[in-house]
Short mmCIF file of C-alpha atoms in Angstrom, two decimals:
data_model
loop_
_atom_site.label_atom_id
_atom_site.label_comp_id
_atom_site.label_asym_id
_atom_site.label_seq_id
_atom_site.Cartn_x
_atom_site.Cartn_y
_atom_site.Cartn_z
CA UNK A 293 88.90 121.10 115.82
CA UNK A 294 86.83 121.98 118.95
CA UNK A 295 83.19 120.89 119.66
CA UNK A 296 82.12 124.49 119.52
CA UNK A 297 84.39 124.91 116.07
CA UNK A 298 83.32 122.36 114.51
CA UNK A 299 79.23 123.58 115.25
CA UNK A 300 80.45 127.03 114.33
CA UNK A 301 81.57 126.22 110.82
CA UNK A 302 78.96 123.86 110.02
CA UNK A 303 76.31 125.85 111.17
CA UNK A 304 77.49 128.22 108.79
CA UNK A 305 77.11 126.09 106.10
CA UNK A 306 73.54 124.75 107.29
CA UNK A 307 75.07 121.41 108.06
CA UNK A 308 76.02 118.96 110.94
CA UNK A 309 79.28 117.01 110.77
CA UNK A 310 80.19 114.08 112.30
CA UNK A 311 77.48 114.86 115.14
CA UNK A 312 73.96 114.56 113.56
CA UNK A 313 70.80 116.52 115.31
CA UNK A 314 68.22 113.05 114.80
CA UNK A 315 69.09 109.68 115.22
CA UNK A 316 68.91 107.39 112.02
CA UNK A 317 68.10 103.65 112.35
CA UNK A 318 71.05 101.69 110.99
CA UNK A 319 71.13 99.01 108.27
CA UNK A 320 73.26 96.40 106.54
CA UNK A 321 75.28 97.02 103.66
CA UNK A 322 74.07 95.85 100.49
CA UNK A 323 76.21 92.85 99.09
CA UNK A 324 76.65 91.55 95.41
CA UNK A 325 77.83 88.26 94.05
CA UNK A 326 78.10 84.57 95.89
CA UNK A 327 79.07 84.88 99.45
CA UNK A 328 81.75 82.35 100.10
CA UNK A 329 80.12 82.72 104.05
CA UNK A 330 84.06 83.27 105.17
CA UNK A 331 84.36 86.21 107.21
CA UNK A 332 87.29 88.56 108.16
CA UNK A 333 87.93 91.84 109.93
CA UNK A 334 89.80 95.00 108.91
CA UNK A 335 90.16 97.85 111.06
CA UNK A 336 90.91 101.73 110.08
CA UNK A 337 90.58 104.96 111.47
CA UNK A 338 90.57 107.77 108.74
CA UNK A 339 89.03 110.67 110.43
CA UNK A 340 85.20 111.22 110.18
CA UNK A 341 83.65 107.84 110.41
CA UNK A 342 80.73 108.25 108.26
CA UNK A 343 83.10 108.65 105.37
CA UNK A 344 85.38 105.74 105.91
CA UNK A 345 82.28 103.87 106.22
CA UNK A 346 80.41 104.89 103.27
CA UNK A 347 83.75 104.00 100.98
CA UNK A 348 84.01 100.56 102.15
CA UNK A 349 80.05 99.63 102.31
CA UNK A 350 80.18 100.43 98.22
CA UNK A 351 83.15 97.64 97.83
CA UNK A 352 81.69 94.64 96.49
CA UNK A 353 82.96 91.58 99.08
CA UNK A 354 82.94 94.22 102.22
CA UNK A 355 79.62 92.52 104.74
CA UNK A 356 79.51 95.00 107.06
CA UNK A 357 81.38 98.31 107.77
CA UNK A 358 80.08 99.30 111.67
CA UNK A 359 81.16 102.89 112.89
CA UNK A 360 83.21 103.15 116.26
CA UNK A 361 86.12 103.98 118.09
CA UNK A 362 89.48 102.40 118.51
CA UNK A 363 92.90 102.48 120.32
CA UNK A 364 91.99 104.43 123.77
CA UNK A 365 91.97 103.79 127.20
CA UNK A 366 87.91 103.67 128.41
CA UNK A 367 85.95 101.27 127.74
CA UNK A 368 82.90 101.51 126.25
CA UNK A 369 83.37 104.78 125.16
CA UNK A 370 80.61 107.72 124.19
CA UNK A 371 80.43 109.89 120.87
CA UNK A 372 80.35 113.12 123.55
CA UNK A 373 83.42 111.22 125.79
CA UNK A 374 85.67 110.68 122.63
CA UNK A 375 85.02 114.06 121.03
CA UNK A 376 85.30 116.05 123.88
CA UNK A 377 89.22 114.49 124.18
CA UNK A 378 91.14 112.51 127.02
CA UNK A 379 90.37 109.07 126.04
CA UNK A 380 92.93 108.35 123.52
CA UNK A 381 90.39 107.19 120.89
CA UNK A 382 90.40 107.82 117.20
CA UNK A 383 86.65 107.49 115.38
CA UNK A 384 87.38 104.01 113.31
CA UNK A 385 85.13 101.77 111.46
CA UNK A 386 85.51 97.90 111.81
CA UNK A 387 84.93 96.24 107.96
CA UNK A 388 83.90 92.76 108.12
CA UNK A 389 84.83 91.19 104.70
CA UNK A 390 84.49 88.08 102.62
CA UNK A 391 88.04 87.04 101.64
CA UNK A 392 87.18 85.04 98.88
CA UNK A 393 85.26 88.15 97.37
CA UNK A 394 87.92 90.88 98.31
CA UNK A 395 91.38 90.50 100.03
CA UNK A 396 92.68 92.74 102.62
CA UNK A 397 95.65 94.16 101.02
CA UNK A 398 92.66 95.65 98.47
CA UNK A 399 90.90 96.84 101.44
CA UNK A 400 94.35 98.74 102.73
CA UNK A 401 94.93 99.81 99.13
CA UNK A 402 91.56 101.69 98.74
CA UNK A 403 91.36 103.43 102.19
CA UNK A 404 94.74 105.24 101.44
CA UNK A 405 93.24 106.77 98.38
CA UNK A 406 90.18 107.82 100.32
CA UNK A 407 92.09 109.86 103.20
CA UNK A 408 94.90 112.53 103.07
CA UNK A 409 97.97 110.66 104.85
CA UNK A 410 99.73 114.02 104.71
CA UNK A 411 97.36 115.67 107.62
CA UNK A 412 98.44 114.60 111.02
CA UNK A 413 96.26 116.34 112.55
CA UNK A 414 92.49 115.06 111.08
CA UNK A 415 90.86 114.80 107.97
CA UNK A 416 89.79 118.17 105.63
CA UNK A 417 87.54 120.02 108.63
CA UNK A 418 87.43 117.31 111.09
CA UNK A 419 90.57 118.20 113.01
CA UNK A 420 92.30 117.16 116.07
CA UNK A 421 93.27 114.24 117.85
CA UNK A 422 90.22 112.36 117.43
CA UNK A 423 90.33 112.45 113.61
CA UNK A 424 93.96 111.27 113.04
CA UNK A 425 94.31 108.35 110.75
CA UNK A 426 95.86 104.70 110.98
CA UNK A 427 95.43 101.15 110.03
CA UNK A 428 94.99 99.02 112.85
CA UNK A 429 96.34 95.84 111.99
CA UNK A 430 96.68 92.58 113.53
CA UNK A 431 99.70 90.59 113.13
CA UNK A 432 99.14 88.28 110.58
CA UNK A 433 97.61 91.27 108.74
CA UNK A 434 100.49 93.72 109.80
CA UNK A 435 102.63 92.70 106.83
CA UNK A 436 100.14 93.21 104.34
CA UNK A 437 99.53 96.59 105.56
CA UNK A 438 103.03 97.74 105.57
CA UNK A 439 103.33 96.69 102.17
CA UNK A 440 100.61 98.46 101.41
CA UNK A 441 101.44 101.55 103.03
CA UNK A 442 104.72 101.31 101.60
CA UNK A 443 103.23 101.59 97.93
CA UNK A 444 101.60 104.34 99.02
CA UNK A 445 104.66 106.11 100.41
CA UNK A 446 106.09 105.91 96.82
CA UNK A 447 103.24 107.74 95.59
CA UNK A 448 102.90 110.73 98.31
CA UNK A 449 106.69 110.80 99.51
CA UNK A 450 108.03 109.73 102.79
CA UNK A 451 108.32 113.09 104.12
CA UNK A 452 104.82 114.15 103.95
CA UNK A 453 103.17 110.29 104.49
CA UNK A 454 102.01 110.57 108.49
CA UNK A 455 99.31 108.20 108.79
CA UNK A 456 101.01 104.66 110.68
CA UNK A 457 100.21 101.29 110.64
CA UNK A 458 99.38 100.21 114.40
CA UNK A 459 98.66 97.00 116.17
CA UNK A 460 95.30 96.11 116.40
CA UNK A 461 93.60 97.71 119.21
CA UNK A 462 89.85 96.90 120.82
CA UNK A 463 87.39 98.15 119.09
CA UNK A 464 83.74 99.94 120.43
CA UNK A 465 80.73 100.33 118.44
CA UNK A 466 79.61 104.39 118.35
CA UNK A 467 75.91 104.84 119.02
CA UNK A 468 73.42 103.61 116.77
CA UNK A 469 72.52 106.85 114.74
CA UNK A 470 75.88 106.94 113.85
CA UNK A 471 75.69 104.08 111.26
CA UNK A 472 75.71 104.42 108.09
CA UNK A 473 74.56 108.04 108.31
CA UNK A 474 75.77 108.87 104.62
CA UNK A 475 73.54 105.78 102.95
CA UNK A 476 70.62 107.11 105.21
CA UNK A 477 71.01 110.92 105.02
CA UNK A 478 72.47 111.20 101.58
CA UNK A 479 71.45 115.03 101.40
CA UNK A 480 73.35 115.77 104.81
CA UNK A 481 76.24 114.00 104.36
CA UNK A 482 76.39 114.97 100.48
CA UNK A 483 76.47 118.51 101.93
CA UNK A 484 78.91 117.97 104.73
CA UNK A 485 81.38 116.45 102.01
CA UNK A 486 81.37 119.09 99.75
CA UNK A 487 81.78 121.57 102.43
CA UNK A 488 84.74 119.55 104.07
CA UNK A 489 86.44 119.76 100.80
CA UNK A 490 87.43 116.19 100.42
CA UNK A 491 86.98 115.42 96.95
CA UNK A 492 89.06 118.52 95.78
CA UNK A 493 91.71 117.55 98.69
CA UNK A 494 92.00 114.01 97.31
CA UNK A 495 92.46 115.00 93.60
CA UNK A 496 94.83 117.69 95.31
CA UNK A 497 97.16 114.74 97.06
CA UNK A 498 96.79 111.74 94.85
CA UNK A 499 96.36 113.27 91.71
CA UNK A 500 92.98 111.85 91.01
#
């Protein structure tokens, strides 16, 4: 979906999408339980950022879960550079983790069932190139992810699973009002959700 789509339709509904109007201060997520102080790092891209980040910050062992943008070609790259299209990157989120609290085959496991893999094209109304989904991985983590995905291919169907398991690529923080926009604007993003559809899409693909 365009810039000037994506405004269209959310305007409509009285909402901003994965481009808020006010900058919101980020913060870390909230962590339960003894922290083994062993750290890790997961990458995925699962369209709109704010929502891949808001599932992982609620999963007890996950640190931190930083919104970004992954496997283009500029460095550095701006919200308004990647959006507007030609750098190759996806909108990702980098999830530190405690592997003594939470492995990362669980971390693979749960971002599947919080994305459509069937949609190569985005995520519910974020669409276009930007938005497409994958699991970086690096390569001692690749095999745990194709595993993983391969589960999930049993579940969806091979013909309709689109969402590939890539090598690790460099990762670039997005700009701070970006993070963790659902925890701090709960009434925005609530309202963006339910507008994208993704609950009902979920139930619709996994059967939940």
């Amino acid at each position: 979906m365009s810039i000037l789509s994506r405004m269209a339709v959310l305007a409509a509904a009285a909402l901003v999408a994965c481009s808020p109007g006010e900058p919101a201060a980020g913060a870390p997520a909230v962590q339960s339980g003894p922290d083994s102080g062993r750290r890790e790092v997961a990458l995925f891209a699962g369209g709109c950022f704010w929502s891949v980040e808001a599932n992982f910050e609620a999963m007890p062992g996950v640190v931190s879960a930083v919104s970004g943008f992954a496997g283009g070609t500029v460095a550095n790259p701006t919200y308004d550079q990647v959006v507007r299209g030609g750098t190759g990157h996806l909108e990702a989120v980098q999830v530190t983790f405690d592997p003594a609290r939470i492995s990362y085959r669980q971390l693979v496991d749960r971002f599947w069932r919080t994305i459509d893999p069937t949609d190569p094209d985005g995520q519910f109304c974020d669409q276009g190139a930007t938005y497409a989904t994958a699991v970086f991985a690096t390569p001692a983590q690749s095999g745990i992810a194709r595993a993983s995905r391969a589960a999930a291919v049993a579940v969806i169907g091979a013909d309709r699973f689109t969402t590939p398991v890539r090598p690790v690529a460099r990762f670039w923080p997005a700009e701070a009002y970006h993070q963790d926009f659902a925890r701090l604007n709960p009434v925005r993003y609530g309202g963006y959700s339910r507008f994208c559809g993704r609950e009902a899409r979920l139930r619709a693909v996994w059967g939940r």
